[in-house]
Each structure stands twice: as C-alpha cells, then as structure tokens.
PDB file of C-alpha atoms in Angstrom:
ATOM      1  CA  UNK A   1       0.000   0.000   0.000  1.00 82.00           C
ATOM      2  CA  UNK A   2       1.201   3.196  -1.231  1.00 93.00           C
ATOM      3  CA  UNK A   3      -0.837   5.503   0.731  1.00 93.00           C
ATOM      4  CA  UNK A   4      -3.849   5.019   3.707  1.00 93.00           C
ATOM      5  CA  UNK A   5      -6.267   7.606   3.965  1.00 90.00           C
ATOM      6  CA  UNK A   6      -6.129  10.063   6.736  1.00 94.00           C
ATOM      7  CA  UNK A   7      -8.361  13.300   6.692  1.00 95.00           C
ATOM      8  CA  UNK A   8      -9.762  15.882   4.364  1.00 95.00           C
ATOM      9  CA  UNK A   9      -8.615  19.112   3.962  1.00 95.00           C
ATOM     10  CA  UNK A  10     -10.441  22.723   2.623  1.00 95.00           C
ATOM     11  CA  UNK A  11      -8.988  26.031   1.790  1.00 95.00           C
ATOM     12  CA  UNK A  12     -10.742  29.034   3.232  1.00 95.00           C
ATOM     13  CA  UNK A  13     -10.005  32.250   3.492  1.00 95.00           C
ATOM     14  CA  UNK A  14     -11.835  32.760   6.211  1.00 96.00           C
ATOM     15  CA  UNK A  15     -11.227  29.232   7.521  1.00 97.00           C
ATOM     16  CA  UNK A  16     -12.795  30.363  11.071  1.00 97.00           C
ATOM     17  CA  UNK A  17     -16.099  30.929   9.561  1.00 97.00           C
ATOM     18  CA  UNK A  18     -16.472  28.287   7.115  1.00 97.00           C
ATOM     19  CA  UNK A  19     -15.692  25.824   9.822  1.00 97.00           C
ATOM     20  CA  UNK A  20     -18.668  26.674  11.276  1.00 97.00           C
ATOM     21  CA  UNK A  21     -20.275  27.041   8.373  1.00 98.00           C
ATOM     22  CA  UNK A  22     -19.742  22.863   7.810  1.00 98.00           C
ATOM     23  CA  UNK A  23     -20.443  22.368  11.589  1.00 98.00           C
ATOM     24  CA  UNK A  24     -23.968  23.723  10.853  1.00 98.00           C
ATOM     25  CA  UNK A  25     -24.405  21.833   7.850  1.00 97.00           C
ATOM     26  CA  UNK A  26     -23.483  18.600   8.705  1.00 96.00           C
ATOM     27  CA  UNK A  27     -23.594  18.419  12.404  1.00 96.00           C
ATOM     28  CA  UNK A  28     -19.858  18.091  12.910  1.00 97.00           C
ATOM     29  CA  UNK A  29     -18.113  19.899  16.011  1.00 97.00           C
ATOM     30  CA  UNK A  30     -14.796  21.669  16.272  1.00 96.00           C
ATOM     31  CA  UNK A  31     -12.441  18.995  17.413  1.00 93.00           C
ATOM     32  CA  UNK A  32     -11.121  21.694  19.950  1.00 88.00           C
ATOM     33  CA  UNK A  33     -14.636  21.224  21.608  1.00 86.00           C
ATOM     34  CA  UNK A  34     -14.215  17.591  22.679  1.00 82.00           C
ATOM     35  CA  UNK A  35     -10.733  17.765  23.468  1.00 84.00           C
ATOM     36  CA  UNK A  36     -10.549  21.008  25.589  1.00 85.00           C
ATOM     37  CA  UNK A  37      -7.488  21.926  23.529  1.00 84.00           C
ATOM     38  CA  UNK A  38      -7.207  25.733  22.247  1.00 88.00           C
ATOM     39  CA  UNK A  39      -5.163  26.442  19.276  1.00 89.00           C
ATOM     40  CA  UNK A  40      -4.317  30.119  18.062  1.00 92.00           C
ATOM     41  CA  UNK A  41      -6.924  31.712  15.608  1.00 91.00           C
ATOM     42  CA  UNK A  42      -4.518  31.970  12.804  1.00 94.00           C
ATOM     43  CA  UNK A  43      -4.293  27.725  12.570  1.00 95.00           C
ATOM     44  CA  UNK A  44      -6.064  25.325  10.777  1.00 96.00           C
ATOM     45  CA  UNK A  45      -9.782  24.288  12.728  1.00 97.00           C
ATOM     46  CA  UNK A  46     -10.438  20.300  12.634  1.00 97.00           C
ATOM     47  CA  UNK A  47     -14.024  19.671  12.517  1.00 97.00           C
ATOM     48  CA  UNK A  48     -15.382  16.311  13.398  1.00 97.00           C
ATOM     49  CA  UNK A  49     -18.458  14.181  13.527  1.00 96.00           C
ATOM     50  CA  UNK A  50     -19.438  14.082  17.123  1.00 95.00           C
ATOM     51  CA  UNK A  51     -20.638  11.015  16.382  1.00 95.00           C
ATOM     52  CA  UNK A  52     -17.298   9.570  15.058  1.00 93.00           C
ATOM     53  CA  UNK A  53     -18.875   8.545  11.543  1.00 92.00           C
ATOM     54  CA  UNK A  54     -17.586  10.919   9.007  1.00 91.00           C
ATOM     55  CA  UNK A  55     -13.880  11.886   8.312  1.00 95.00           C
ATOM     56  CA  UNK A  56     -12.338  14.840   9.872  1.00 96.00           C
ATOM     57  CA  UNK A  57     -11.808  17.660   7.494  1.00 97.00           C
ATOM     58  CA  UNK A  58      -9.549  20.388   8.339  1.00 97.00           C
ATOM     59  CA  UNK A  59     -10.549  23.649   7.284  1.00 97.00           C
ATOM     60  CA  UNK A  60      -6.564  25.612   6.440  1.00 96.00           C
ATOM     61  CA  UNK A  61      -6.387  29.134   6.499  1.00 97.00           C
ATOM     62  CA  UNK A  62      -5.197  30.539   2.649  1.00 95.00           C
ATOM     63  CA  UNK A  63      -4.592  34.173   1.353  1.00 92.00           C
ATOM     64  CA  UNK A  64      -6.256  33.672  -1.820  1.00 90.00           C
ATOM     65  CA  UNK A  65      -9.766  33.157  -2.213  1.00 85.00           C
ATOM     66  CA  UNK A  66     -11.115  30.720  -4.337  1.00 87.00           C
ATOM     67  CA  UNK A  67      -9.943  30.779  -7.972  1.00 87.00           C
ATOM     68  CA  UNK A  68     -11.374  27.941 -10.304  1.00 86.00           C
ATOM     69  CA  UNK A  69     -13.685  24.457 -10.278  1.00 85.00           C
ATOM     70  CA  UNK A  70     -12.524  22.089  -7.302  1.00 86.00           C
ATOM     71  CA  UNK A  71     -10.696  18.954  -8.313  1.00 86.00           C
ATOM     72  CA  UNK A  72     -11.720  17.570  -5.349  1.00 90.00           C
ATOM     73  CA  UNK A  73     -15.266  17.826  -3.315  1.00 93.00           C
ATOM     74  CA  UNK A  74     -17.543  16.396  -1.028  1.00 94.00           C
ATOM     75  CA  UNK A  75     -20.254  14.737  -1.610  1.00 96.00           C
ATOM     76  CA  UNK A  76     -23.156  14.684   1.061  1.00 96.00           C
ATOM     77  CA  UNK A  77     -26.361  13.423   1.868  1.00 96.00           C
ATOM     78  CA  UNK A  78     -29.038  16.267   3.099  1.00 96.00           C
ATOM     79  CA  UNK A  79     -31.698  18.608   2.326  1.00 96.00           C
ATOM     80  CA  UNK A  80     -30.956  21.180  -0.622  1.00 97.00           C
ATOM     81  CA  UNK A  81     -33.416  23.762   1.028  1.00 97.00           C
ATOM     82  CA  UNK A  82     -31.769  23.653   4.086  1.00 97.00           C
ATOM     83  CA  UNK A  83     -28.287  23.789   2.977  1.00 98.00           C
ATOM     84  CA  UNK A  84     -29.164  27.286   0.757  1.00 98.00           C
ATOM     85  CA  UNK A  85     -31.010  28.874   3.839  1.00 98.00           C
ATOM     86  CA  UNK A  86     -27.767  28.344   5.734  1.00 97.00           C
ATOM     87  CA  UNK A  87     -25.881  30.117   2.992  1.00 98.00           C
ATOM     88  CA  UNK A  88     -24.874  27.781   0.432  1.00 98.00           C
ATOM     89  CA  UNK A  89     -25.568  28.408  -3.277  1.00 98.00           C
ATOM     90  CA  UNK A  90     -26.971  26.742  -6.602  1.00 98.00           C
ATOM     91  CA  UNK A  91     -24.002  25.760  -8.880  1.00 97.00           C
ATOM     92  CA  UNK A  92     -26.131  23.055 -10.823  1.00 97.00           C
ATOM     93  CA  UNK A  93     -29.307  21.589 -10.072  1.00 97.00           C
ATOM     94  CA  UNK A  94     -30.327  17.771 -10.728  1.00 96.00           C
ATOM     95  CA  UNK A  95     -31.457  16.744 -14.117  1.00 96.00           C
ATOM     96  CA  UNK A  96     -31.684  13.998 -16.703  1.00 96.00           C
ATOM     97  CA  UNK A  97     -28.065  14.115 -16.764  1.00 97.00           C
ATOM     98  CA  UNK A  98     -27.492  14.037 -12.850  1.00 97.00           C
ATOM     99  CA  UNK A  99     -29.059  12.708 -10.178  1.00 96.00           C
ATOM    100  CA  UNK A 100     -27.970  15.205  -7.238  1.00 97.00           C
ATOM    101  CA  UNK A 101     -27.506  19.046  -6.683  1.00 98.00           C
ATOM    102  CA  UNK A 102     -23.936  20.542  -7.110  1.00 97.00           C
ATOM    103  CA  UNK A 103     -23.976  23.686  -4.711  1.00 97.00           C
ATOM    104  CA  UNK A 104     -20.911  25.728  -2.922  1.00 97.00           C
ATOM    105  CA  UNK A 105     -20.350  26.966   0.037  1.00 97.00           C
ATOM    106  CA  UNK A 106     -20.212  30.482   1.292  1.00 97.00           C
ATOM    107  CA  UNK A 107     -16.284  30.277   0.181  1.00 96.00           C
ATOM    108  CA  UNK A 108     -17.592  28.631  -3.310  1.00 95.00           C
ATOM    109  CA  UNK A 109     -16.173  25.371  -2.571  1.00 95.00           C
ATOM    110  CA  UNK A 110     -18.557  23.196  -4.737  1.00 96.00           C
ATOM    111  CA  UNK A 111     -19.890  19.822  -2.910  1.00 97.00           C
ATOM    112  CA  UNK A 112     -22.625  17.305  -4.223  1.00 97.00           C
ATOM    113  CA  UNK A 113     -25.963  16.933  -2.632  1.00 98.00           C
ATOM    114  CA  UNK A 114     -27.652  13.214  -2.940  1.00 97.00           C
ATOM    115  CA  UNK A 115     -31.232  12.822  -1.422  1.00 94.00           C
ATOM    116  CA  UNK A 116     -30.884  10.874   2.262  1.00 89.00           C
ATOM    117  CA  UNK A 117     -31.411   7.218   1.875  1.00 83.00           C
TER     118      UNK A 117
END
C-alpha cells in the first residue's frame, strides 16, 4: 500500500467561519470542543463528527480566495433547502443528466448533494 487515507482538507479564506459554516451543515463539532485543547486563531480548525462517523476535514487558512472548479469535493447526503437557507448556493441543479444538486459553500467550494437514503 502506497498511501492510507487520513483526513480531508479545505482552503478558506476565512477558515474560522467556514468551519462553522460545515459544523452547521453537517452536524460536525470543532475537534477543539471535545478535546478542551485551544489552538491560536490563525491555525487550521479540525471539525469532526461528534458522532465519530464521518472523516475529519480540516478547514486551512489561505490568502487567496477561491480561484477555479474544485478537483476535489464532497459529496453529502441532506436537504438542498436547508443547505441554501444556511448560505450555500446553486451551482447546478439535478437533471436527466445528474441525479444530485452541485452547490458551494459560502467560500464557493462546490460539494454534491444526494437525497438521504
């Protein structure tokens, strides 16, 4: 084996904000929270599932915002309608071609949608 996953990782220029952001949306904690560690503003926030069933993404402070398509995304189950009240936007909706919604977050960071099983 070459290489093992380990975590995800998301650029943000405000990476403070869009950690909550993805808290909100999916129910994940800052790690920090269940730890009791404290880590200076200006480094990376790991977010978690409380429930210790998704990955933990780290969201990495950058000085550029967003500039082009992701090569990489998520992909999560949920509720469109919820996810663009909490500020998330349209990039694509489903279709004949597509069966989920590609939206972004506040930072434009596209993800995929799929209806809950």
């Amino acid at each position: 084996m070459t290489a093992q996953f380990k975590d995800l990782a998301l650029d943000a220029a405000d990476h403070q904000a869009l950690a909550d952001w993805w808290c909100r949306a999916m129910g994940y904690v800052r790690r920090d929270s269940l730890t009791g560690d404290e880590r200076p503003a200006g480094w990376p926030v790991p977010i978690v599932d409380p429930a210790g069933g998704g990955p933990l993404i780290w969201l990495n402070p950058v000085p550029e915002p967003k500039s082009g398509k992701n090569r990489m995304h998520l992909d999560v189950f949920g509720d469109k309608a919820e996810l663009l009240e909490l500020g998330a936007t349209v990039v694509r909706e489903r279709d004949d071609d597509i069966e989920w919604d590609v939206l972004a977050d506040p930072e434009g960071n596209e993800f995929c949608v799929f209806t809950p099983r």
